[in-house]
Short mmCIF file of C-alpha atoms in Angstrom, two decimals:
data_model
loop_
_atom_site.label_atom_id
_atom_site.label_comp_id
_atom_site.label_asym_id
_atom_site.label_seq_id
_atom_site.Cartn_x
_atom_site.Cartn_y
_atom_site.Cartn_z
CA MET A 26 22.16 39.45 18.76
CA SER A 27 20.63 37.41 15.98
CA SER A 28 20.77 38.96 12.54
CA LEU A 29 17.50 37.37 11.55
CA GLN A 30 14.78 39.88 10.71
CA PRO A 31 11.02 39.28 10.78
CA LEU A 32 9.84 37.94 7.46
CA VAL A 33 7.90 40.26 5.24
CA VAL A 34 6.55 38.97 1.97
CA PRO A 35 8.49 40.95 -0.63
CA SER A 36 6.53 43.81 -2.15
CA GLU A 37 7.83 42.67 -5.54
CA CYS A 38 5.90 39.43 -5.14
CA ARG A 39 2.71 41.27 -4.25
CA CYS A 40 3.19 43.67 -7.17
CA ALA A 41 3.83 40.75 -9.48
CA ASP A 42 0.72 39.10 -8.12
CA ILE A 43 -1.37 42.15 -9.00
CA ALA A 44 0.19 42.41 -12.44
CA VAL A 45 -0.36 38.81 -13.46
CA GLU A 46 -3.85 38.84 -11.96
CA LYS A 47 -4.80 41.68 -14.27
CA ALA A 48 -3.18 39.88 -17.17
CA SER A 49 -4.95 36.61 -16.31
CA ASP A 50 -1.63 34.85 -16.79
CA LEU A 51 -2.18 31.44 -15.21
CA ALA A 52 1.45 30.28 -15.29
CA SER A 53 2.88 33.48 -13.78
CA LEU A 54 0.08 33.84 -11.23
CA SER A 55 0.49 30.25 -10.07
CA LYS A 56 4.25 30.72 -9.65
CA THR A 57 3.69 33.93 -7.68
CA LEU A 58 1.14 32.43 -5.28
CA ILE A 59 3.31 29.36 -4.73
CA ALA A 60 6.36 31.58 -4.17
CA ILE A 61 4.58 33.64 -1.51
CA VAL A 62 3.46 30.64 0.56
CA THR A 63 6.80 28.88 0.06
CA ILE A 64 8.74 31.91 1.34
CA ALA A 65 6.60 31.95 4.48
CA LYS A 66 6.98 28.21 5.00
CA ASP A 67 10.76 28.20 4.47
CA ALA A 68 11.11 30.99 7.04
CA GLY A 69 8.97 29.07 9.55
CA LYS A 70 6.35 31.83 9.60
CA TRP A 71 3.29 29.61 9.70
CA SER A 72 0.90 32.31 10.90
CA LEU A 73 1.94 34.49 7.98
CA LEU A 74 1.48 31.55 5.62
CA ASN A 75 -2.06 31.01 6.90
CA ASP A 76 -2.84 34.72 6.53
CA GLN A 77 -1.51 34.81 2.97
CA VAL A 78 -3.49 31.73 1.95
CA LEU A 79 -6.68 33.34 3.27
CA ILE A 80 -5.97 36.68 1.59
CA LEU A 81 -4.83 35.32 -1.77
CA SER A 82 -7.74 32.89 -2.08
CA LYS A 83 -10.24 35.72 -1.60
CA LYS A 84 -8.78 38.20 -4.08
CA HIS A 85 -11.38 39.15 -6.65
CA GLY A 86 -10.63 37.83 -10.10
CA GLN A 87 -8.05 35.29 -8.96
CA LEU A 88 -7.84 32.37 -11.38
CA LYS A 89 -9.31 29.19 -9.94
CA GLN A 90 -6.52 27.00 -11.32
CA ALA A 91 -3.92 29.17 -9.59
CA ILE A 92 -5.74 28.91 -6.27
CA THR A 93 -5.96 25.15 -6.71
CA ARG A 94 -2.21 24.90 -7.27
CA MET A 95 -1.53 27.07 -4.23
CA VAL A 96 -3.77 24.89 -2.07
CA GLN A 97 -2.10 21.74 -3.39
CA THR A 98 1.31 23.22 -2.58
CA VAL A 99 0.32 24.15 0.98
CA MET A 100 -1.02 20.63 1.49
CA THR A 101 2.50 19.33 0.90
CA PHE A 102 3.65 21.53 3.80
CA ILE A 103 1.41 19.81 6.37
CA ASP A 104 3.95 17.13 7.28
CA SER A 105 6.65 19.81 7.63
CA THR A 106 4.89 21.69 10.43
CA PRO A 107 6.92 21.86 13.66
CA ASP A 108 4.16 20.68 16.00
CA LEU A 109 0.59 19.42 16.11
CA GLU A 110 -0.90 22.80 16.97
CA THR A 111 0.68 24.38 13.89
CA LYS A 112 -0.42 21.44 11.75
CA LEU A 113 -4.02 21.91 12.90
CA THR A 114 -3.97 25.64 12.09
CA VAL A 115 -2.73 24.93 8.55
CA ILE A 116 -5.38 22.24 8.11
CA GLU A 117 -8.15 24.56 9.31
CA THR A 118 -6.90 27.31 6.99
CA LEU A 119 -7.08 24.92 4.03
CA ARG A 120 -10.54 23.76 5.06
CA THR A 121 -11.67 27.37 5.29
CA VAL A 122 -10.44 28.40 1.83
CA THR A 123 -11.78 25.25 0.17
CA GLU A 124 -15.23 25.35 1.75
CA GLY A 125 -18.00 25.54 -0.84
CA LYS A 126 -15.59 25.66 -3.78
CA ILE A 127 -16.17 22.88 -6.31
CA PHE A 128 -12.79 23.37 -8.02
CA VAL A 129 -10.95 22.36 -4.81
CA GLU A 130 -13.45 19.77 -3.56
CA VAL A 131 -10.94 16.92 -3.83
CA GLU A 132 -8.31 18.86 -1.88
CA ARG A 133 -10.89 19.65 0.82
CA ALA A 134 -11.81 15.98 1.09
CA ARG A 135 -8.17 14.92 1.45
CA VAL A 136 -7.31 17.51 4.08
CA THR A 137 -10.49 16.67 5.98
CA LYS A 138 -9.41 13.01 6.01
CA ILE A 139 -6.07 14.07 7.54
CA LEU A 140 -7.92 15.99 10.29
CA SER A 141 -10.20 13.01 10.96
CA ASP A 142 -7.19 10.71 11.27
CA ILE A 143 -5.61 13.09 13.81
CA LYS A 144 -8.77 13.13 15.92
CA LYS A 145 -8.91 9.34 15.83
CA GLN A 146 -5.28 9.09 16.94
CA GLN A 147 -6.12 11.42 19.82
CA GLY A 148 -8.88 9.04 20.90
CA ASP A 149 -11.74 11.35 19.93
CA LEU A 150 -13.63 8.82 17.84
CA LYS A 151 -16.87 10.82 17.71
CA ALA A 152 -15.13 13.93 16.38
CA ALA A 153 -13.22 11.83 13.83
CA THR A 154 -16.50 10.30 12.63
CA ASP A 155 -18.38 13.61 12.48
CA ILE A 156 -15.57 15.33 10.57
CA LEU A 157 -15.16 12.61 7.96
CA CYS A 158 -18.87 11.91 7.52
CA GLU A 159 -19.60 15.55 6.70
CA LEU A 160 -18.05 14.83 3.30
CA GLN A 161 -20.25 13.75 0.42
CA VAL A 162 -17.53 12.43 -1.83
CA GLU A 163 -19.99 10.66 -4.10
CA THR A 164 -20.79 14.11 -5.57
CA CYS A 165 -17.13 14.98 -6.25
CA GLY A 166 -16.97 14.92 -10.02
CA SER A 167 -13.19 15.37 -10.16
CA MET A 168 -12.40 12.53 -7.74
CA ASP A 169 -11.73 9.13 -9.29
CA ARG A 170 -13.92 6.17 -8.45
CA ARG A 171 -11.30 4.30 -6.39
CA GLU A 172 -10.62 7.27 -4.12
CA LYS A 173 -14.35 7.86 -3.64
CA THR A 174 -14.80 4.23 -2.62
CA GLU A 175 -11.86 4.40 -0.20
CA PHE A 176 -13.35 7.49 1.45
CA ILE A 177 -16.77 5.88 1.89
CA LEU A 178 -15.22 2.69 3.28
CA ALA A 179 -13.35 4.82 5.82
CA GLN A 180 -16.59 6.57 6.76
CA VAL A 181 -18.38 3.26 7.24
CA ALA A 182 -15.51 1.89 9.34
CA LEU A 183 -15.62 4.90 11.68
CA CYS A 184 -19.40 4.65 12.05
CA ILE A 185 -19.12 0.97 12.99
CA GLU A 186 -16.38 1.73 15.53
CA ASN A 187 -18.62 4.48 16.91
CA ASP A 188 -21.55 2.03 17.13
CA ASP A 189 -23.56 4.10 14.67
CA TRP A 190 -24.81 1.10 12.70
CA THR A 191 -27.68 2.93 11.02
CA GLN A 192 -25.42 5.59 9.51
CA ALA A 193 -22.90 2.91 8.53
CA ALA A 194 -25.58 1.05 6.57
CA ILE A 195 -26.73 4.26 4.85
CA LEU A 196 -23.19 5.17 3.79
CA ALA A 197 -22.41 1.63 2.60
CA ARG A 198 -25.29 1.81 0.12
CA LYS A 199 -23.42 4.58 -1.73
CA ILE A 200 -20.82 2.05 -2.91
CA SER A 201 -21.46 0.43 -6.27
CA THR A 202 -21.19 -3.36 -6.06
CA ARG A 203 -20.95 -3.43 -9.85
CA TYR A 204 -17.69 -1.47 -9.61
CA LEU A 205 -16.35 -4.03 -7.14
CA SER A 206 -17.58 -7.09 -9.00
CA ARG A 207 -15.19 -9.53 -10.61
CA LYS A 208 -14.20 -8.46 -14.09
CA PRO A 209 -13.97 -11.15 -16.78
CA LYS A 210 -10.47 -11.66 -18.12
CA LYS A 211 -9.90 -10.36 -21.60
CA THR A 212 -8.96 -12.86 -24.28
CA PRO A 213 -5.65 -12.49 -26.17
CA GLU A 214 -7.70 -11.47 -29.22
CA GLN A 215 -9.40 -8.64 -27.29
CA LEU A 216 -6.07 -7.41 -25.91
CA ALA A 217 -4.50 -7.46 -29.37
CA LYS A 218 -7.47 -5.56 -30.86
CA GLU A 219 -7.30 -2.87 -28.16
CA GLU A 220 -3.54 -2.48 -28.62
CA LYS A 221 -4.03 -2.10 -32.39
CA LEU A 222 -6.63 0.63 -31.83
CA ARG A 223 -4.27 2.50 -29.49
CA GLU A 224 -1.46 2.17 -32.03
CA ASP A 225 -3.67 3.56 -34.81
CA ARG A 226 -4.52 6.58 -32.64
CA ARG A 227 -0.82 7.17 -31.90
CA LYS A 228 -0.08 7.19 -35.63
CA LYS A 229 -2.66 9.95 -36.02
CA GLY A 230 -0.71 12.02 -33.48
CA GLU A 231 -3.08 11.49 -30.57
CA ASP A 232 -1.74 11.27 -27.03
CA VAL A 233 -2.85 7.81 -25.90
CA PRO A 234 -1.96 6.88 -22.30
CA GLU A 235 -1.33 3.26 -21.45
CA GLU A 236 -4.47 1.58 -20.19
CA LYS A 237 -4.21 0.64 -16.53
CA GLU A 238 -6.37 -2.08 -15.07
CA ASP A 239 -8.16 -0.92 -11.91
CA ASP A 240 -7.77 -3.81 -9.49
CA THR A 241 -10.53 -3.42 -6.89
CA THR A 242 -9.77 -6.61 -4.96
CA ASP A 243 -8.68 -4.79 -1.80
CA LEU A 244 -11.76 -2.56 -1.88
CA LYS A 245 -14.07 -5.52 -2.49
CA LEU A 246 -12.70 -7.48 0.47
CA ARG A 247 -12.99 -4.48 2.80
CA PHE A 248 -16.52 -3.74 1.59
CA TYR A 249 -17.83 -7.26 2.12
CA GLN A 250 -16.11 -7.58 5.48
CA GLN A 251 -18.03 -4.48 6.53
CA GLN A 252 -21.25 -5.90 5.07
CA ILE A 253 -20.75 -9.10 7.06
CA LEU A 254 -20.42 -7.09 10.27
CA LEU A 255 -23.52 -5.03 9.45
CA SER A 256 -25.58 -8.13 8.63
CA LYS A 257 -24.43 -9.92 11.78
CA HIS A 258 -25.43 -6.90 13.86
CA GLU A 259 -28.94 -7.06 12.37
CA ASP A 260 -29.08 -10.89 12.68
CA LYS A 261 -29.47 -11.26 8.92
CA TYR A 262 -27.54 -14.49 8.57
CA LEU A 263 -28.73 -15.25 5.05
CA ASP A 264 -27.14 -11.96 3.99
CA VAL A 265 -23.99 -12.95 5.86
CA CYS A 266 -23.79 -16.09 3.72
CA LYS A 267 -24.31 -14.05 0.54
CA HIS A 268 -21.50 -11.69 1.50
CA TYR A 269 -19.13 -14.57 2.24
CA ARG A 270 -20.03 -15.97 -1.17
CA GLN A 271 -18.95 -12.71 -2.76
CA VAL A 272 -15.64 -12.89 -0.90
CA LEU A 273 -15.15 -16.44 -2.18
CA ASP A 274 -15.82 -15.23 -5.71
CA THR A 275 -12.59 -13.24 -5.70
CA GLU A 276 -9.56 -14.30 -7.68
CA ALA A 277 -7.14 -13.37 -4.87
CA VAL A 278 -9.04 -15.55 -2.39
CA GLU A 279 -9.24 -18.45 -4.83
CA GLU A 280 -5.47 -18.29 -5.26
CA ASP A 281 -4.78 -17.79 -1.54
CA PRO A 282 -7.56 -19.25 0.68
CA SER A 283 -5.80 -17.91 3.80
CA LYS A 284 -7.21 -14.48 2.89
CA LEU A 285 -10.68 -15.78 3.73
CA GLN A 286 -10.70 -15.02 7.43
CA PRO A 287 -13.83 -15.19 9.62
CA VAL A 288 -14.98 -11.66 10.33
CA GLY A 289 -15.58 -11.05 14.00
CA HIS A 290 -16.64 -7.91 15.79
CA ASN A 291 -13.25 -6.24 15.73
CA PRO A 292 -13.62 -3.12 13.55
CA GLY A 293 -9.86 -3.04 13.13
CA VAL A 294 -10.15 -5.55 10.29
CA ILE A 295 -12.14 -3.10 8.17
CA ALA A 296 -10.44 0.20 8.87
#
């Protein structure tokens, strides 16, 4: 007979949870919540994990940052689920505990994208579209601009595949063309001046991260390929020409003309 016993979350963990909750100790509370869900996951008790996530996220007075860290931890467990059914239950649990909570809006958007992708893989295109398009990522203040744009592009692509051209056009208008536009190259003098300013701030003891250039070339090409499809569908051929002009005005296309491919009616090129 197997010596394995049913998993019970240790009472010490629950007691510690109560203690740190009263003390409002973010570090200890986060460790406790993560420990509880990790114990359940490591033992393969996915139903218990889901129950604990629901219970712990509803406890009165729980610190929001601790809940966020717990949700982020459980999201890393999704790919470790033993089967699709279990994966879907974990996803739905995360969607339930993040619903209507601004402090986990980014996590909700990401887990919803995972669910939409699963529905699309199963061939349920309408469900995939409905699930993803329920998100209004443009209002997510804690999501960076690139990720917002990627989400909206994915929404537009699904709408086009689902022949919902009106909704696709509405969603596409949420994308800022200024963000995608070609940025002028900085002169050596400008780069040197910016580096000097960063160095001066470091000398004052400030934490100055290295500036990273946000290359939006891939997003720009996807966006205008979608715009070309939308304009063709509405027989707006002047707009089609304008969109192709925008594609041409891209450094990557200028350097490699083979990237300028005629856009047909295959939505696969924009997904």
